[in-house]
CSV table of C-alpha atoms and ligand atoms in Angstrom, one decimal:
chain,number,residue,atom,x,y,z
A,1,ASP,CA,-46.9,12.3,22.6
A,2,ARG,CA,-47.0,15.9,23.9
A,3,PRO,CA,-45.1,19.1,23.6
A,4,PRO,CA,-42.0,19.5,25.8
A,5,ARG,CA,-42.1,21.0,29.2
A,6,PHE,CA,-40.9,24.6,29.6
A,7,HIS,CA,-37.2,24.8,30.1
A,8,ARG,CA,-36.6,27.4,32.8
A,9,LYS,CA,-33.3,28.5,34.2
A,10,PHE,CA,-32.3,29.8,37.7
A,11,THR,CA,-30.7,33.2,38.1
A,12,GLU,CA,-28.1,32.8,40.8
A,13,LEU,CA,-27.7,35.9,43.0
A,14,SER,CA,-24.3,35.9,44.5
A,15,ASP,CA,-24.3,38.6,47.1
A,16,GLY,CA,-20.6,38.1,47.5
A,17,ASP,CA,-21.3,36.1,50.6
A,18,GLY,CA,-20.6,32.6,49.2
A,19,SER,CA,-21.8,30.9,52.4
A,20,THR,CA,-24.7,29.2,50.7
A,21,SER,CA,-24.2,25.7,52.1
A,22,SER,CA,-27.6,24.3,51.3
A,23,PRO,CA,-30.4,26.8,50.6
A,24,ILE,CA,-34.1,26.1,51.3
A,25,ARG,CA,-36.0,25.7,48.0
A,26,VAL,CA,-39.5,27.1,48.0
A,27,MET,CA,-42.3,26.7,45.4
A,28,GLN,CA,-45.4,28.7,45.2
A,29,TRP,CA,-48.1,27.5,42.8
A,30,ASN,CA,-51.8,27.8,42.1
A,31,ILE,CA,-52.3,24.5,40.5
A,32,LEU,CA,-55.8,25.2,39.2
A,33,ALA,CA,-58.6,23.2,40.9
A,34,GLN,CA,-59.8,20.4,38.7
A,35,ALA,CA,-63.4,21.2,39.2
A,36,LEU,CA,-62.9,24.9,38.4
A,37,GLY,CA,-60.8,24.1,35.3
A,38,GLU,CA,-63.5,21.7,34.0
A,39,GLY,CA,-66.5,23.5,35.2
A,40,LEU,CA,-66.2,27.3,35.7
A,41,ASP,CA,-63.0,28.8,34.2
A,42,SER,CA,-63.8,28.7,30.5
A,43,PHE,CA,-60.3,28.8,29.1
A,44,VAL,CA,-61.6,29.1,25.6
A,45,GLN,CA,-58.3,28.4,23.8
A,46,CYS,CA,-57.5,25.3,25.8
A,47,PRO,CA,-58.8,21.9,24.6
A,48,MET,CA,-60.8,20.0,27.3
A,49,GLU,CA,-58.4,17.0,26.9
A,50,ALA,CA,-55.6,19.2,28.2
A,51,ILE,CA,-57.6,19.9,31.3
A,52,SER,CA,-58.5,16.2,32.0
A,53,TRP,CA,-57.3,15.1,35.4
A,54,SER,CA,-55.6,12.0,34.0
A,55,ARG,CA,-53.2,14.3,32.1
A,56,ARG,CA,-52.9,17.2,34.5
A,57,LYS,CA,-52.0,15.2,37.6
A,58,TYR,CA,-48.8,13.9,36.0
A,59,LEU,CA,-47.8,17.3,34.7
A,60,ILE,CA,-48.4,18.9,38.2
A,61,LEU,CA,-46.3,16.1,39.9
A,62,GLU,CA,-43.7,16.4,37.2
A,63,GLU,CA,-43.4,20.1,37.8
A,64,ILE,CA,-43.0,19.6,41.6
A,65,LEU,CA,-40.5,16.8,41.2
A,66,THR,CA,-38.4,18.7,38.6
A,67,TYR,CA,-37.6,21.3,41.3
A,68,ARG,CA,-38.0,19.2,44.5
A,69,PRO,CA,-38.8,22.1,46.8
A,70,HIS,CA,-38.2,21.7,50.5
A,71,ILE,CA,-41.3,23.8,51.0
A,72,LEU,CA,-44.2,23.6,48.6
A,73,CYS,CA,-47.2,26.0,48.9
A,74,LEU,CA,-50.2,25.2,46.7
A,75,GLN,CA,-53.6,26.8,46.1
A,76,GLU,CA,-56.7,25.4,44.5
A,77,VAL,CA,-56.0,21.9,45.7
A,78,ASP,CA,-59.1,19.8,45.3
A,79,HIS,CA,-57.2,16.5,45.1
A,80,TYR,CA,-55.4,16.6,48.4
A,81,TYR,CA,-56.6,13.4,50.1
A,82,ASP,CA,-56.6,11.1,47.0
A,83,THR,CA,-53.5,12.4,45.2
A,84,PHE,CA,-51.1,15.0,46.6
A,85,GLN,CA,-51.0,14.0,50.3
A,86,PRO,CA,-50.4,10.3,49.7
A,87,ILE,CA,-48.0,10.6,46.8
A,88,LEU,CA,-45.9,13.4,48.4
A,89,ALA,CA,-45.9,11.6,51.7
A,90,GLY,CA,-44.3,8.7,49.9
A,91,LEU,CA,-41.6,11.1,48.7
A,92,GLY,CA,-40.8,12.4,52.2
A,93,TYR,CA,-43.2,15.3,52.6
A,94,SER,CA,-45.4,16.1,55.5
A,95,SER,CA,-48.4,18.4,54.9
A,96,ASN,CA,-51.3,20.4,56.1
A,97,PHE,CA,-54.4,21.2,54.1
A,98,CYS,CA,-57.2,23.8,54.7
A,99,PRO,CA,-60.3,23.6,52.5
A,100,LYS,CA,-62.2,26.8,51.7
A,101,PRO,CA,-65.5,26.9,53.8
A,102,TRP,CA,-67.7,27.3,50.7
A,103,SER,CA,-65.4,26.3,47.8
A,104,PRO,CA,-66.8,27.1,44.4
A,105,CYS,CA,-65.8,23.6,43.4
A,106,LEU,CA,-68.8,22.3,45.3
A,107,GLY,CA,-71.1,23.8,42.7
A,108,VAL,CA,-69.5,21.8,39.8
A,109,GLU,CA,-71.1,18.5,38.9
A,110,GLY,CA,-68.8,15.5,39.7
A,111,ASN,CA,-66.5,17.6,41.9
A,112,ASN,CA,-63.9,16.0,44.1
A,113,GLY,CA,-64.7,18.1,47.2
A,114,PRO,CA,-63.7,21.6,48.2
A,115,ASP,CA,-60.4,23.3,47.0
A,116,GLY,CA,-58.1,24.9,49.5
A,117,CYS,CA,-54.5,25.7,50.4
A,118,ALA,CA,-51.9,23.1,51.1
A,119,LEU,CA,-48.5,23.4,52.7
A,120,PHE,CA,-45.9,20.6,52.2
A,121,TYR,CA,-42.4,20.4,53.7
A,122,ASP,CA,-39.5,18.0,53.4
A,123,GLN,CA,-39.3,16.1,56.6
A,124,SER,CA,-35.6,15.4,56.3
A,125,ARG,CA,-35.0,19.2,56.2
A,126,PHE,CA,-37.6,20.4,58.7
A,127,GLU,CA,-38.9,19.3,62.1
A,128,PHE,CA,-42.6,20.1,62.7
A,129,LEU,CA,-43.4,22.4,65.6
A,130,ASP,CA,-46.9,23.6,65.0
A,131,SER,CA,-49.6,24.3,62.4
A,132,MET,CA,-52.8,26.1,62.2
A,133,ASN,CA,-55.6,26.6,59.7
A,134,MET,CA,-56.9,30.2,59.5
A,135,ARG,CA,-60.1,31.5,58.0
A,136,LEU,CA,-59.3,35.1,56.9
A,137,SER,CA,-61.6,37.9,58.1
A,138,ALA,CA,-62.4,41.2,56.3
A,139,MET,CA,-63.5,44.0,58.7
A,140,ARG,CA,-63.9,41.3,61.4
A,141,ILE,CA,-66.3,39.2,59.3
A,142,PRO,CA,-65.2,35.7,58.4
A,143,THR,CA,-64.7,35.2,54.7
A,144,ASN,CA,-64.4,32.3,52.3
A,145,GLN,CA,-60.6,32.6,52.0
A,146,VAL,CA,-58.1,30.7,54.2
A,147,ALA,CA,-54.5,30.3,55.1
A,148,VAL,CA,-52.3,27.5,56.4
A,149,VAL,CA,-49.6,28.6,58.8
A,150,THR,CA,-46.9,26.0,59.8
A,151,MET,CA,-44.0,26.6,62.3
A,152,LEU,CA,-40.9,24.5,61.4
A,153,ARG,CA,-37.4,24.1,62.6
A,154,CYS,CA,-34.6,23.7,60.1
A,155,ARG,CA,-32.7,20.5,61.1
A,156,SER,CA,-29.3,21.7,59.8
A,157,THR,CA,-29.3,25.2,61.3
A,158,GLY,CA,-31.7,24.8,64.2
A,159,ARG,CA,-33.4,28.0,63.1
A,160,CYS,CA,-37.2,28.4,63.2
A,161,LEU,CA,-39.2,29.3,60.2
A,162,CYS,CA,-42.9,30.3,60.0
A,163,VAL,CA,-44.5,29.5,56.7
A,164,ALA,CA,-47.9,30.7,55.5
A,165,VAL,CA,-49.8,29.9,52.3
A,166,THR,CA,-52.9,31.7,51.2
A,167,HIS,CA,-55.2,32.4,48.3
A,168,LEU,CA,-57.0,35.8,48.5
A,169,LYS,CA,-60.5,36.6,47.0
A,170,ALA,CA,-60.5,36.8,43.2
A,171,ARG,CA,-62.0,39.3,40.7
A,172,SER,CA,-62.0,43.1,40.2
A,173,GLY,CA,-64.1,45.2,42.5
A,174,TRP,CA,-62.8,43.3,45.5
A,175,GLU,CA,-59.6,45.2,46.0
A,176,TRP,CA,-60.7,46.6,49.4
A,177,PHE,CA,-61.7,43.0,50.5
A,178,ARG,CA,-58.2,41.6,49.6
A,179,SER,CA,-56.6,44.4,51.5
A,180,ALA,CA,-58.7,43.6,54.6
A,181,GLN,CA,-57.9,39.9,54.2
A,182,GLY,CA,-54.2,40.7,53.9
A,183,SER,CA,-54.3,42.9,57.0
A,184,ASP,CA,-55.9,40.1,58.9
A,185,LEU,CA,-53.3,37.7,57.9
A,186,LEU,CA,-50.4,40.1,58.7
A,187,ARG,CA,-51.9,40.8,62.1
A,188,ASN,CA,-52.2,37.1,62.9
A,189,LEU,CA,-48.7,36.4,61.6
A,190,GLN,CA,-47.2,39.3,63.6
A,191,ASN,CA,-48.6,37.7,66.8
A,192,LEU,CA,-47.2,34.3,65.9
A,193,VAL,CA,-43.7,35.4,64.9
A,194,GLN,CA,-43.1,37.9,67.7
A,195,LYS,CA,-41.0,36.0,70.2
A,196,HIS,CA,-41.8,36.5,73.8
A,197,PRO,CA,-40.1,39.5,75.3
A,198,THR,CA,-36.6,38.5,76.5
A,199,GLY,CA,-36.3,41.3,79.0
A,200,LEU,CA,-37.8,44.4,80.4
A,201,THR,CA,-36.5,46.6,77.6
A,202,GLY,CA,-39.3,45.5,75.3
A,203,ASP,CA,-37.0,46.0,72.4
A,204,PRO,CA,-38.8,44.5,69.3
A,205,GLY,CA,-35.7,44.7,67.1
A,206,ALA,CA,-34.6,41.4,65.5
A,207,THR,CA,-36.9,39.3,67.8
A,208,TYR,CA,-39.1,38.1,65.0
A,209,ILE,CA,-39.1,34.5,63.8
A,210,PRO,CA,-38.2,34.4,60.1
A,211,LEU,CA,-41.3,34.4,58.0
A,212,LEU,CA,-42.2,33.1,54.5
A,213,ILE,CA,-45.6,33.9,53.0
A,214,CYS,CA,-46.5,32.3,49.7
A,215,GLY,CA,-49.8,33.0,47.9
A,216,ASP,CA,-52.0,33.8,45.0
A,217,PHE,CA,-52.9,37.3,46.2
A,218,ASN,CA,-55.2,37.9,43.2
A,219,ALA,CA,-53.6,41.4,43.3
A,220,ILE,CA,-51.2,43.2,41.0
A,221,PRO,CA,-48.3,45.1,42.5
A,222,THR,CA,-50.0,48.5,42.5
A,223,GLU,CA,-52.9,47.1,44.6
A,224,GLU,CA,-53.4,48.1,48.2
A,225,VAL,CA,-52.9,44.6,49.6
A,226,TYR,CA,-49.5,44.4,47.9
A,227,GLN,CA,-48.5,47.8,49.3
A,228,ARG,CA,-49.6,46.6,52.8
A,229,PHE,CA,-47.3,43.6,52.6
A,230,ALA,CA,-44.4,45.6,51.2
A,231,GLY,CA,-44.7,48.2,53.9
A,232,SER,CA,-45.5,46.0,56.8
A,233,PRO,CA,-43.5,46.3,60.1
A,234,LEU,CA,-42.5,42.6,59.5
A,235,GLY,CA,-39.9,43.8,57.0
A,236,LEU,CA,-41.1,41.7,54.1
A,237,GLU,CA,-39.6,41.6,50.6
A,238,SER,CA,-40.9,39.9,47.5
A,239,ALA,CA,-38.5,37.3,46.2
A,240,TYR,CA,-39.3,37.6,42.5
A,241,LYS,CA,-38.3,41.3,42.3
A,242,LYS,CA,-34.7,39.9,42.4
A,243,LEU,CA,-35.2,38.6,38.9
A,244,SER,CA,-35.4,42.1,37.4
A,245,GLN,CA,-32.5,44.2,36.3
A,246,ASP,CA,-33.0,46.9,38.9
A,247,GLY,CA,-34.1,44.4,41.6
A,248,LEU,CA,-37.2,46.5,42.3
A,249,THR,CA,-39.6,45.2,39.7
A,250,GLU,CA,-42.0,42.3,39.8
A,251,PRO,CA,-42.2,40.0,36.8
A,252,GLU,CA,-44.5,40.9,33.9
A,253,TYR,CA,-46.8,37.9,34.6
A,254,THR,CA,-47.3,34.9,36.9
A,255,THR,CA,-50.6,34.0,35.2
A,256,TRP,CA,-51.6,34.1,31.5
A,257,LYS,CA,-54.9,32.8,30.2
A,258,ILE,CA,-57.7,33.5,27.7
A,259,ARG,CA,-61.3,33.7,28.8
A,260,PRO,CA,-64.4,34.7,26.8
A,261,THR,CA,-63.9,38.2,28.3
A,262,GLY,CA,-60.4,38.3,26.9
A,263,GLU,CA,-56.8,37.7,27.6
A,264,CYS,CA,-55.5,38.0,31.2
A,265,CYS,CA,-51.7,38.4,31.7
A,266,SER,CA,-50.8,39.6,35.1
A,267,THR,CA,-48.7,39.2,38.2
A,268,LEU,CA,-50.8,37.9,41.1
A,269,ASP,CA,-48.6,35.4,42.9
A,270,TYR,CA,-45.8,36.2,45.4
A,271,ILE,CA,-43.2,34.7,47.7
A,272,TRP,CA,-42.7,37.1,50.6
A,273,TYR,CA,-39.8,36.6,53.0
A,274,SER,CA,-38.3,38.4,56.1
A,275,GLN,CA,-35.4,40.4,54.7
A,276,ASP,CA,-33.7,40.7,58.1
A,277,SER,CA,-33.2,37.0,58.5
A,278,LEU,CA,-33.5,35.5,55.0
A,279,ARG,CA,-31.6,36.0,51.8
A,280,VAL,CA,-32.5,35.0,48.2
A,281,ASP,CA,-29.8,32.9,46.5
A,282,ALA,CA,-31.6,32.0,43.3
A,283,VAL,CA,-34.8,32.6,41.4
A,284,LEU,CA,-36.4,30.5,38.7
A,285,HIS,CA,-37.1,32.4,35.5
A,286,MET,CA,-40.6,32.7,34.1
A,287,PRO,CA,-41.1,31.0,30.7
A,288,THR,CA,-41.1,33.5,27.8
A,289,GLU,CA,-44.2,34.5,25.8
A,290,GLU,CA,-42.9,32.3,23.0
A,291,GLN,CA,-42.6,29.3,25.3
A,292,ILE,CA,-46.1,29.8,26.6
A,293,GLY,CA,-47.4,29.9,23.1
A,294,PRO,CA,-50.4,31.8,21.4
A,295,ASN,CA,-53.1,29.8,23.3
A,296,ARG,CA,-51.6,30.7,26.6
A,297,LEU,CA,-52.3,28.6,29.7
A,298,PRO,CA,-53.2,25.9,30.7
A,299,SER,CA,-52.0,23.9,27.7
A,300,PHE,CA,-50.8,20.4,26.8
A,301,SER,CA,-47.3,21.6,28.0
A,302,TYR,CA,-48.4,23.2,31.3
A,303,PRO,CA,-51.2,22.1,33.6
A,304,SER,CA,-52.3,25.4,35.3
A,305,ASP,CA,-53.1,29.0,34.3
A,306,HIS,CA,-50.7,30.1,37.0
A,307,LEU,CA,-46.9,29.6,36.7
A,308,SER,CA,-44.9,28.1,39.5
A,309,LEU,CA,-42.6,30.4,41.4
A,310,VAL,CA,-39.4,28.8,42.7
A,311,CYS,CA,-36.6,30.3,44.7
A,312,ASP,CA,-33.7,29.3,47.0
A,313,LEU,CA,-33.5,31.1,50.3
A,314,SER,CA,-30.9,31.0,53.1
A,315,PHE,CA,-30.8,32.1,56.7
A,316,LYS,CA,-28.7,35.2,57.2
A,317,GLU,CA,-25.9,34.8,59.8
A,318,ASN,CA,-27.3,37.1,62.4
A,319,GLU,CA,-28.5,36.8,66.0
B,401,NDP,P1,-63.4,33.8,44.3
B,401,NDP,O1,-64.0,35.1,43.7
B,401,NDP,O2,-62.3,34.0,45.2
B,401,NDP,O3,-63.0,32.9,43.1
B,401,NDP,C1,-63.0,31.5,43.2
B,401,NDP,C2,-62.2,30.9,42.1
B,401,NDP,O4,-62.7,31.3,40.9
B,401,NDP,C3,-60.8,31.3,42.3
B,401,NDP,O5,-60.1,30.1,42.4
B,401,NDP,C4,-60.5,32.0,41.0
B,401,NDP,O6,-59.2,31.7,40.5
B,401,NDP,C5,-61.6,31.7,40.1
B,401,NDP,N1,-61.9,32.8,39.1
B,401,NDP,C6,-61.5,34.0,39.2
B,401,NDP,N2,-62.0,34.7,38.2
B,401,NDP,C7,-62.7,33.9,37.4
B,401,NDP,C8,-63.5,34.0,36.2
B,401,NDP,N3,-63.6,35.2,35.6
B,401,NDP,N4,-64.1,32.9,35.8
B,401,NDP,C9,-64.0,31.8,36.4
B,401,NDP,N5,-63.3,31.6,37.5
B,401,NDP,C10,-62.7,32.6,38.1
B,401,NDP,O7,-64.7,33.0,44.9
B,401,NDP,P2,-65.1,32.7,46.4
B,401,NDP,O8,-64.2,31.8,47.1
B,401,NDP,O9,-65.3,34.0,47.1
B,401,NDP,O10,-66.4,31.9,46.2
B,401,NDP,C11,-67.5,32.6,45.8
B,401,NDP,C12,-67.9,32.1,44.5
B,401,NDP,O11,-68.1,30.7,44.5
B,401,NDP,C13,-69.2,32.7,44.0
B,401,NDP,O12,-69.2,32.9,42.6
B,401,NDP,C14,-70.3,31.6,44.4
B,401,NDP,O13,-71.4,31.7,43.6
B,401,NDP,C15,-69.5,30.3,44.2
B,401,NDP,N6,-69.9,29.2,45.0
B,401,NDP,C16,-70.8,28.3,44.5
B,401,NDP,C17,-71.2,27.2,45.2
B,401,NDP,C18,-72.3,26.3,44.7
B,401,NDP,O14,-72.6,25.3,45.3
B,401,NDP,N7,-72.8,26.6,43.6
B,401,NDP,C19,-70.7,26.9,46.6
B,401,NDP,C20,-69.7,27.9,47.0
B,401,NDP,C21,-69.4,29.0,46.2
B,401,NDP,P3,-57.9,32.6,40.6
B,401,NDP,O15,-57.7,32.9,42.0
B,401,NDP,O16,-56.9,31.8,39.9
B,401,NDP,O17,-58.2,33.9,39.8
B,402,CA,CA1,-58.1,29.9,39.4
């Protein structure tokens, strides 16, 4: 017996186009590393039973299987080899995993190895082209944060898609560091998605491979790293802004937890996409404060302190 799952609805965004044959469903989610949840996070209002792996693993899988994303981007994965890789492979997903070089999980007794970022894609929807694991730098110095970048080809449209998943440095006081890590990631992605020049004109217009960047940026929308992504020459837009009335505002929260230091309710997670080549067809609502409940997250109803972000994207008919 346990409380019901959150019931969340999609907002459909009909841009009057109507040509949404079969959109690409994307999920971004920091699933909370088991070792961090048990050993370091101190979610004071969450009973330890709710954090046990035997409960949480089913809730995490249930959340993924409820939405069945074609692309699944996860952070704080410390059960890749023994759980997510084999189970999701059985469901038709291929994947790549990049552990953090010095994961804080390793300091927790009884840990299951380092946590890291994992990128899963539905093999029936996408053909694999290439993948790389990146260690992010800040001012040219390698850091403890990573990204997985996978190049895919959509089997139904033949279009290429470059997908990145990352988890930037946490905590306040590190805003400059996140900004430097974000700049490093953007620089690397720009080199990857810039197609080889087709002629001598050197015209960079519309020559980028469509890009999708999912992550726990550990940064609120006013932070420098967010502004760098929003203003980058890659033409990125944040999918969850589409949920708001004016289409310009991020949700009020993507994480909500209570630590000994107090309550933390903030927007830190994003799905960025190339607005030249991709369109958002639908966005999954965040659960309400009432659904989340007074003890916040994680809980017996929901296995992570971060909420999943899910949206449907389509290629625009250009080029
Ligand atoms: P980060 O600062 O990026 O944070 C690591 C994790 O801690 C994140 O997943 C983050 O979650 C979570 N976190 C954020 N705020 C808090 C908080 N207030 N309380 C508890 N957890 C929090 O760490 P780094 O990757 O830069 O790793 C450095 C840290 O790891 C250092 O504290 C270091 O001492 C420790 N470490 C210890 C090792 C050991 O063997 N003892 C080995 C390696 C590292 P979210 O992103 O969801 O906010
Ligand atoms: Ca965390």
